[in-house]
């Protein structure tokens, strides 16, 4: 075994090296890769439960609802874990709504975010009775009012406030700054609530914000909260009651030695400030995604070829940007480790996939001890990997396994290739060029 790479591996409490190589919850991963082929996602149910417990531990005695942001990983079995643990869901499309309903989620615990809800999506969400629409513009407010009135009902709403706070995260995943497409500008929030309160098809129930993702500090949350509480005071002074306050997404995770606060520490800081301002007993909501699933999953991939170049060595693997789009999209870092480490022969490689794009890389300048046929594990692959995967280069989506109570379950079959073109149609034959 290569002791350097092992000691460099920040094993979390679910991932460890055993005599059989890398194991998740004590289940060796190499035999799973052999049996199910690669690329293959493997998740730990108990890692998801532990991450959820860290959030719940922080708010005992308070009124808090956790709505899992299912865009992070919307596979049905993952949703089932959170539904059974009592979570609600944060959805952003009609498709996510149907997925949540498919696992038996309570509709009144579903909140609907997103800047571009269609009328059809609004109708369906009203029909099943979701808990809240997080409305992001005046135009959307007017349409939702019309749709609800036409159905003879009232839509429960929050306005998503853009607090103009810098979450100090990647520009593509920062959402709470003025230049973003999200939310209603801080200065316009009060008048928009006054408008909403007059619309007969709407019922104001709360206020919402979301400042970005992969946040690794408490400060941006506190800054946003202070600005939201100022608004709550102004809105309630104007006679509009707000039953809940929604803080948006959850914490970042450790990809590369990142040190986000623990969920219970975040709550401590938030509640200290909330209590000081007299809001401690409100109903709060939070919509974590990444922090509940990100470090509960790995993606296993097989080394196809090692290719020595003049300037770089390439380790060509069978997973690609269609399976794991984060490095190509955000230059995101994922740790990559050997599943069965070898004793000798470490070299530096760029780990790349088979897709025909130079941007198809999973890791750059990684020290690995590998030969073709070996398996590698891409870590922190539970969030925003499978849910962002595509069929680019006519590659089928990977299979997914979940380890639960010591058993391994196939939760998604590898997509059969023929599924990829089954809804496509050829032109009629014998069309003449003339
Ligand atoms: N609520 C709303 C309204 C959101 O837009 C998001 C994420 C969340 C909650 C969940 O945030 P989290 O707890 O996961 O930080 N694909 C990117 C991340 C995009 C996040 C978009 N919104 C990535 O792979 O880093």
Coordinates of C-alpha atoms and ligand atoms in Angstrom, one line a residue:
X1 CA 0.0 0.0 0.0
X2 CA 1.1 3.5 -0.7
X3 CA 1.4 5.1 2.7
X4 CA 1.8 8.6 1.3
X5 CA -1.5 8.7 -0.5
X6 CA -3.3 7.0 2.4
X7 CA -2.1 9.3 5.1
X8 CA -2.9 12.2 2.8
X9 CA -6.5 10.9 2.5
X10 CA -8.7 12.8 5.0
X11 CA -10.8 9.8 5.8
X12 CA -14.2 10.8 7.0
X13 CA -16.0 8.6 9.5
X14 CA -17.6 6.6 6.7
X15 CA -14.7 6.1 4.3
X16 CA -11.7 4.1 5.3
X17 CA -8.9 1.8 4.0
X18 CA -9.2 -1.8 5.1
X19 CA -7.3 -4.8 4.1
X20 CA -9.6 -5.0 1.0
X21 CA -8.8 -1.4 0.0
X22 CA -11.1 1.6 0.1
X23 CA -14.4 0.9 1.9
X24 CA -17.6 2.9 2.5
X25 CA -19.2 2.0 5.8
X26 CA -17.0 -1.0 5.9
X27 CA -18.1 -2.3 2.5
X28 CA -15.1 -2.8 0.1
X29 CA -15.6 -0.8 -3.0
X30 CA -13.5 -2.7 -5.6
X31 CA -15.9 -5.7 -5.7
X32 CA -18.8 -3.4 -6.2
X33 CA -17.0 -1.8 -9.2
X34 CA -16.3 -5.2 -10.6
X35 CA -19.9 -6.4 -10.2
X36 CA -21.7 -3.2 -11.4
X37 CA -19.0 -1.8 -13.7
X38 CA -17.9 1.8 -13.7
X39 CA -18.5 4.7 -13.6
X40 CA -20.5 3.9 -10.5
X41 CA -21.8 6.2 -7.7
X42 CA -21.9 4.6 -4.2
X43 CA -23.6 6.4 -1.3
X44 CA -23.8 5.8 2.4
X45 CA -27.2 6.2 3.9
X46 CA -25.8 6.6 7.4
X47 CA -23.5 9.5 6.2
X48 CA -26.6 11.3 5.0
X49 CA -28.3 10.6 8.3
X50 CA -25.3 11.9 10.3
X51 CA -25.2 15.1 8.2
X52 CA -28.9 15.6 8.9
X53 CA -28.4 15.0 12.6
X54 CA -25.7 17.7 12.8
X55 CA -28.3 20.2 11.5
X56 CA -31.0 18.9 13.9
X57 CA -28.7 18.9 16.9
X58 CA -28.3 22.7 16.6
X59 CA -31.9 23.7 17.0
X60 CA -33.4 21.6 19.8
X61 CA -36.2 23.5 21.5
X62 CA -36.7 25.8 18.4
X63 CA -39.1 25.6 15.6
X64 CA -37.1 24.7 12.5
X65 CA -38.0 22.9 9.3
X66 CA -35.3 21.4 7.1
X67 CA -36.2 21.3 3.4
X68 CA -33.7 19.2 1.5
X69 CA -32.7 21.0 -1.7
X70 CA -33.1 18.1 -3.9
X71 CA -31.2 19.6 -6.9
X72 CA -28.1 18.4 -5.1
X73 CA -29.1 14.7 -5.6
X74 CA -32.6 13.9 -6.6
X75 CA -32.3 10.1 -7.0
X76 CA -35.5 8.6 -5.5
X77 CA -33.7 6.5 -2.8
X78 CA -31.9 9.6 -1.6
X79 CA -35.2 11.5 -1.4
X80 CA -36.7 8.6 0.5
X81 CA -33.9 8.7 3.1
X82 CA -34.8 12.4 3.8
X83 CA -38.5 12.0 3.6
X84 CA -38.4 9.2 6.1
X85 CA -36.2 11.4 8.4
X86 CA -39.0 14.0 8.4
X87 CA -37.5 16.5 6.0
X88 CA -39.5 18.7 3.6
X89 CA -38.1 19.4 0.2
X90 CA -36.9 22.5 -1.7
X91 CA -37.8 22.1 -5.3
X92 CA -37.1 24.2 -8.4
X93 CA -39.2 22.5 -11.2
X94 CA -42.3 20.5 -11.9
X95 CA -40.0 17.5 -12.4
X96 CA -38.6 17.8 -8.9
X97 CA -42.1 18.2 -7.5
X98 CA -43.1 14.9 -9.2
X99 CA -40.0 13.2 -7.8
X100 CA -40.8 14.4 -4.3
X101 CA -44.4 13.2 -4.6
X102 CA -43.1 9.8 -5.9
X103 CA -41.4 9.1 -2.6
X104 CA -44.4 10.1 -0.6
X105 CA -43.3 13.6 0.5
X106 CA -45.9 15.5 2.4
X107 CA -47.0 18.3 -0.1
X108 CA -47.4 20.9 2.6
X109 CA -43.7 20.5 3.4
X110 CA -42.6 21.3 -0.1
X111 CA -41.3 24.8 -1.0
X112 CA -40.9 25.9 -4.6
X113 CA -37.9 28.1 -5.4
X114 CA -36.7 29.3 -8.8
X115 CA -36.9 32.4 -11.1
X116 CA -38.9 30.8 -13.9
X117 CA -41.9 28.8 -12.7
X118 CA -44.3 28.2 -15.5
X119 CA -48.1 28.4 -15.2
X120 CA -48.4 24.7 -15.6
X121 CA -45.9 24.1 -12.7
X122 CA -47.8 26.6 -10.5
X123 CA -51.1 24.9 -11.2
X124 CA -49.7 21.4 -10.4
X125 CA -48.1 22.7 -7.2
X126 CA -51.4 24.4 -6.1
X127 CA -53.4 21.3 -7.0
X128 CA -51.3 19.1 -4.7
X129 CA -51.1 21.9 -2.0
X130 CA -47.4 22.7 -1.5
X131 CA -46.4 24.7 1.6
X132 CA -44.9 27.8 0.0
X133 CA -43.9 29.4 -3.3
X134 CA -40.7 31.4 -2.9
X135 CA -41.5 34.2 -5.4
X136 CA -38.6 35.9 -7.2
X137 CA -40.2 38.8 -9.1
X138 CA -43.2 41.1 -9.3
X139 CA -44.1 39.5 -12.7
X140 CA -44.1 36.0 -11.1
X141 CA -46.3 37.3 -8.3
X142 CA -48.9 38.6 -10.7
X143 CA -49.0 35.4 -12.7
X144 CA -49.2 33.2 -9.6
X145 CA -52.1 35.4 -8.4
X146 CA -53.9 34.9 -11.7
X147 CA -53.3 31.1 -11.7
X148 CA -54.5 30.7 -8.1
X149 CA -57.6 32.8 -8.7
X150 CA -58.5 30.8 -11.8
X151 CA -58.3 27.7 -9.6
X152 CA -60.4 29.4 -6.9
X153 CA -57.6 29.1 -4.3
X154 CA -54.9 31.1 -2.6
X155 CA -51.2 30.5 -3.1
X156 CA -49.0 30.6 0.1
X157 CA -46.0 32.8 -0.7
X158 CA -42.7 34.1 0.6
X159 CA -40.7 36.7 -1.4
X160 CA -37.1 35.7 -2.0
X161 CA -35.0 38.7 -1.0
X162 CA -31.7 39.4 -2.7
X163 CA -29.9 40.8 0.4
X164 CA -26.9 42.0 -1.6
X165 CA -24.4 40.0 0.6
X166 CA -21.2 38.5 -0.7
X167 CA -21.1 34.8 0.2
X168 CA -17.4 34.7 -0.9
X169 CA -17.9 31.7 -3.1
X170 CA -17.5 30.9 -6.8
X171 CA -19.2 33.5 -8.9
X172 CA -21.4 30.8 -10.7
X173 CA -22.8 29.6 -7.3
X174 CA -23.1 33.0 -5.6
X175 CA -26.7 34.1 -5.8
X176 CA -27.3 36.9 -3.2
X177 CA -25.5 39.8 -5.0
X178 CA -27.2 42.7 -6.8
X179 CA -26.0 41.5 -10.2
X180 CA -27.6 38.1 -9.9
X181 CA -30.8 37.1 -11.6
X182 CA -32.2 35.8 -8.2
X183 CA -34.6 37.4 -5.8
X184 CA -36.2 40.8 -5.2
X185 CA -33.8 43.7 -4.6
X186 CA -33.7 44.7 -0.9
X187 CA -35.0 48.2 -1.6
X188 CA -38.1 46.9 -3.3
X189 CA -39.1 44.2 -0.9
X190 CA -41.4 46.2 1.3
X191 CA -43.5 47.6 -1.5
X192 CA -43.6 44.2 -3.2
X193 CA -45.0 42.7 0.1
X194 CA -47.6 45.5 0.2
X195 CA -48.6 44.6 -3.4
X196 CA -48.7 40.9 -2.6
X197 CA -50.9 41.5 0.4
X198 CA -53.5 43.2 -1.8
X199 CA -53.6 40.3 -4.3
X200 CA -56.6 38.1 -3.5
X201 CA -55.0 35.0 -5.0
X202 CA -52.0 35.1 -2.6
X203 CA -51.5 34.5 1.1
X204 CA -48.2 35.8 2.6
X205 CA -46.7 33.3 4.9
X206 CA -43.0 34.1 5.1
X207 CA -39.8 35.6 3.8
X208 CA -36.9 33.9 2.1
X209 CA -33.3 34.5 1.0
X210 CA -30.5 32.5 -0.5
X211 CA -27.0 33.9 -0.9
X212 CA -25.0 31.1 -2.5
X213 CA -23.6 27.7 -2.2
X214 CA -20.4 26.1 -0.8
X215 CA -20.3 28.8 1.9
X216 CA -17.6 28.0 4.4
X217 CA -18.0 30.9 6.9
X218 CA -20.7 32.0 9.3
X219 CA -20.4 35.7 8.6
X220 CA -22.3 35.9 5.3
X221 CA -25.3 34.1 6.9
X222 CA -25.2 36.6 9.8
X223 CA -25.0 39.6 7.4
X224 CA -27.9 38.3 5.3
X225 CA -29.9 37.6 8.5
X226 CA -29.4 41.1 9.8
X227 CA -30.7 42.5 6.6
X228 CA -33.7 40.2 6.5
X229 CA -34.6 40.9 10.1
X230 CA -34.6 44.7 9.3
X231 CA -37.0 43.9 6.5
X232 CA -39.2 41.7 8.8
X233 CA -39.6 44.6 11.2
X234 CA -40.5 47.0 8.4
X235 CA -43.0 44.5 6.8
X236 CA -44.7 43.6 10.0
X237 CA -44.9 47.3 11.0
X238 CA -46.8 47.7 7.7
X239 CA -49.3 45.1 9.1
X240 CA -48.2 42.0 7.1
X241 CA -47.4 39.1 9.4
X242 CA -44.6 36.7 8.4
X243 CA -45.0 33.2 10.0
X244 CA -41.6 31.9 8.9
X245 CA -38.1 33.0 7.9
X246 CA -36.2 30.9 5.4
X247 CA -32.4 31.2 5.3
X248 CA -31.9 29.4 2.0
X249 CA -29.2 26.8 1.3
X250 CA -26.9 25.1 3.8
X251 CA -23.2 25.0 4.5
X252 CA -20.3 24.1 2.2
X253 CA -18.4 20.9 2.6
X254 CA -14.8 19.8 2.8
X255 CA -13.6 19.1 -0.7
X256 CA -9.9 20.2 -0.4
X257 CA -9.2 21.0 3.3
X258 CA -12.1 23.5 3.4
X259 CA -13.2 24.1 6.9
X260 CA -16.9 25.1 7.0
X261 CA -18.4 25.5 10.4
X262 CA -20.4 22.5 11.8
X263 CA -24.1 22.8 11.3
X264 CA -24.7 23.1 15.1
X265 CA -22.1 25.9 15.3
X266 CA -23.9 27.8 12.5
X267 CA -27.2 27.5 14.5
X268 CA -25.6 28.7 17.7
X269 CA -24.4 31.9 16.0
X270 CA -27.7 32.4 14.2
X271 CA -29.8 31.9 17.3
X272 CA -27.5 34.1 19.4
X273 CA -28.2 36.9 16.9
X274 CA -31.9 36.0 16.6
X275 CA -32.4 35.9 20.3
X276 CA -30.6 39.2 20.8
X277 CA -33.0 40.8 18.3
X278 CA -36.1 39.1 19.8
X279 CA -36.8 36.7 16.9
X280 CA -35.7 33.5 18.5
X281 CA -39.1 31.8 18.6
X282 CA -40.1 32.2 15.0
X283 CA -40.5 29.3 12.6
X284 CA -37.3 29.0 10.6
X285 CA -36.5 27.1 7.5
X286 CA -33.3 26.1 5.9
X287 CA -32.8 24.4 2.5
X288 CA -29.5 22.5 2.6
X289 CA -28.4 20.3 -0.3
X290 CA -24.7 19.8 -0.6
X291 CA -23.9 19.4 3.1
X292 CA -26.5 16.6 3.5
X293 CA -25.2 14.4 0.6
X294 CA -21.9 15.7 -0.8
X295 CA -19.5 13.7 1.4
X296 CA -21.9 10.7 1.6
X297 CA -20.9 9.6 -1.9
X298 CA -18.0 8.6 -4.1
X299 CA -17.8 7.9 -7.9
X300 CA -15.7 4.8 -8.8
X301 CA -14.0 4.9 -12.1
X302 CA -11.6 2.5 -13.9
X303 CA -8.2 3.6 -15.3
X304 CA -8.3 2.9 -19.0
X305 CA -4.9 4.1 -20.1
X306 CA -1.8 5.9 -18.8
X307 CA -0.4 8.3 -21.4
X308 CA 2.9 10.0 -20.9
X309 CA 3.2 13.4 -22.5
X310 CA 6.1 15.8 -22.9
X311 CA 4.7 18.2 -20.3
X312 CA 2.0 16.1 -18.6
X313 CA 1.1 12.6 -17.9
X314 CA -2.5 11.7 -18.4
X315 CA -4.5 9.1 -16.5
X316 CA -7.5 8.4 -18.8
X317 CA -10.4 7.0 -16.8
X318 CA -13.9 5.9 -17.8
X319 CA -15.8 8.6 -15.9
X320 CA -16.1 12.0 -17.6
X321 CA -17.5 15.5 -17.5
X322 CA -20.9 14.1 -18.4
X323 CA -20.8 12.1 -15.1
X324 CA -19.0 14.6 -12.9
X325 CA -19.5 18.1 -14.5
X326 CA -18.2 20.1 -11.5
X327 CA -14.5 20.3 -12.5
X328 CA -15.3 21.3 -16.1
X329 CA -18.0 23.8 -15.0
X330 CA -16.4 25.5 -12.0
X331 CA -12.8 24.2 -12.0
X332 CA -14.0 22.5 -8.8
X333 CA -11.6 20.3 -6.9
X334 CA -12.6 16.7 -5.9
X335 CA -10.1 14.4 -4.2
X336 CA -9.2 11.4 -6.2
X337 CA -7.7 8.3 -4.5
X338 CA -6.7 4.8 -5.4
X339 CA -9.3 2.1 -4.4
X340 CA -6.6 -0.5 -4.0
X341 CA -3.3 1.4 -3.5
X342 CA -0.1 0.0 -4.9
X343 CA 3.2 0.0 -3.1
X344 CA 5.4 1.7 -5.7
X345 CA 5.3 3.9 -8.8
X346 CA 3.7 7.2 -7.8
X347 CA 3.6 9.7 -10.6
X348 CA 1.8 13.0 -11.3
X349 CA -1.2 12.9 -13.6
X350 CA -4.0 14.9 -15.0
X351 CA -7.0 12.6 -14.5
X352 CA -9.2 13.0 -17.6
X353 CA -12.2 11.4 -19.2
X354 CA -13.0 10.1 -22.7
X355 CA -15.1 13.0 -23.8
X356 CA -13.8 15.0 -26.7
X357 CA -13.2 18.3 -25.0
X358 CA -10.0 19.6 -23.3
X359 CA -12.3 20.7 -20.5
X360 CA -13.0 17.0 -19.7
X361 CA -10.8 16.7 -16.7
X362 CA -11.6 15.4 -13.2
X363 CA -8.4 16.4 -11.4
X364 CA -5.1 18.1 -12.3
X365 CA -1.6 17.4 -11.1
X366 CA -2.6 14.5 -8.9
X367 CA 0.0 12.1 -7.4
X368 CA -1.3 8.6 -8.0
X369 CA 0.1 5.1 -8.0
X370 CA -1.9 3.4 -10.7
X371 CA -1.9 1.0 -13.6
X372 CA -4.5 0.5 -16.2
X373 CA -7.4 -1.6 -14.9
X374 CA -7.1 -0.1 -11.4
X375 CA -10.1 1.7 -9.9
X376 CA -10.0 5.2 -8.6
X377 CA -12.6 6.9 -6.3
X378 CA -13.6 10.5 -6.9
X379 CA -14.6 11.8 -3.4
X380 CA -17.3 14.2 -2.4
X381 CA -19.4 13.0 -5.3
X382 CA -22.8 12.8 -3.5
X383 CA -23.9 16.3 -4.4
X384 CA -24.3 18.0 -7.8
X385 CA -22.8 15.1 -9.7
X386 CA -25.4 12.6 -10.7
X387 CA -28.1 15.3 -10.6
X388 CA -26.0 17.4 -13.1
X389 CA -25.0 14.5 -15.3
X390 CA -25.8 14.4 -19.0
X391 CA -25.7 12.1 -22.0
X392 CA -23.0 14.2 -23.9
X393 CA -21.1 12.1 -26.3
X394 CA -24.0 9.6 -26.2
X395 CA -22.7 8.3 -22.9
X396 CA -25.3 6.6 -20.7
X397 CA -25.7 7.8 -17.1
X398 CA -23.9 5.8 -14.4
X399 CA -25.4 3.3 -12.0
X400 CA -25.9 4.2 -8.3
X401 CA -25.7 2.1 -5.2
X402 CA -26.6 2.9 -1.7
X403 CA -25.2 1.2 1.4
X404 CA -27.8 1.0 4.1
X405 CA -27.7 -1.0 7.3
X406 CA -24.7 -3.0 6.0
X407 CA -26.5 -4.0 2.8
X408 CA -25.7 -2.7 -0.7
X409 CA -28.7 -1.7 -2.8
X410 CA -28.8 -0.9 -6.5
X411 CA -30.8 2.4 -6.5
X412 CA -30.4 3.3 -10.2
X413 CA -29.6 0.9 -13.0
X414 CA -27.0 2.0 -15.5
X415 CA -28.9 3.6 -18.4
X416 CA -29.2 1.2 -21.3
X417 CA -27.7 2.8 -24.4
X418 CA -30.8 2.2 -26.5
X419 CA -32.8 4.4 -24.0
X420 CA -30.8 7.4 -25.3
X421 CA -32.4 7.5 -28.7
X422 CA -35.7 5.8 -28.1
X423 CA -37.7 9.1 -28.4
X424 CA -35.9 10.2 -31.5
X425 CA -37.3 10.0 -35.0
X426 CA -35.7 9.5 -38.4
X427 CA -36.9 11.7 -41.3
X428 CA -39.1 9.9 -43.8
X429 CA -36.9 7.9 -46.2
X430 CA -36.6 8.8 -49.9
X431 CA -36.9 12.6 -49.4
X432 CA -35.7 14.0 -52.7
X433 CA -33.3 16.8 -52.8
X434 CA -35.0 18.5 -55.8
Ligands
LIG1 N1 -32.0 26.8 -2.0 C1 -31.9 27.4 -3.2 C2 -32.9 28.4 -3.6 C3 -30.8 27.1 -4.0 O1 -30.7 27.8 -5.2 C4 -29.8 26.2 -3.6 C5 -28.7 25.9 -4.5 C6 -30.0 25.5 -2.4 C7 -31.1 25.9 -1.6 C8 -29.0 24.5 -1.9 O2 -27.8 25.0 -1.6 P1 -26.6 24.1 -0.9 O3 -27.1 23.8 0.5 O4 -26.5 22.9 -1.8 O5 -25.4 25.0 -0.9 N2 -24.1 23.1 -9.0 C9 -23.4 23.9 -8.1 C10 -24.2 24.3 -6.9 C11 -25.4 25.1 -7.4 C12 -26.3 25.5 -6.2 C13 -27.5 26.2 -6.7 N3 -28.5 26.5 -5.6 C14 -22.2 23.1 -7.6 O6 -22.0 22.0 -8.1 O7 -21.4 23.6 -6.8

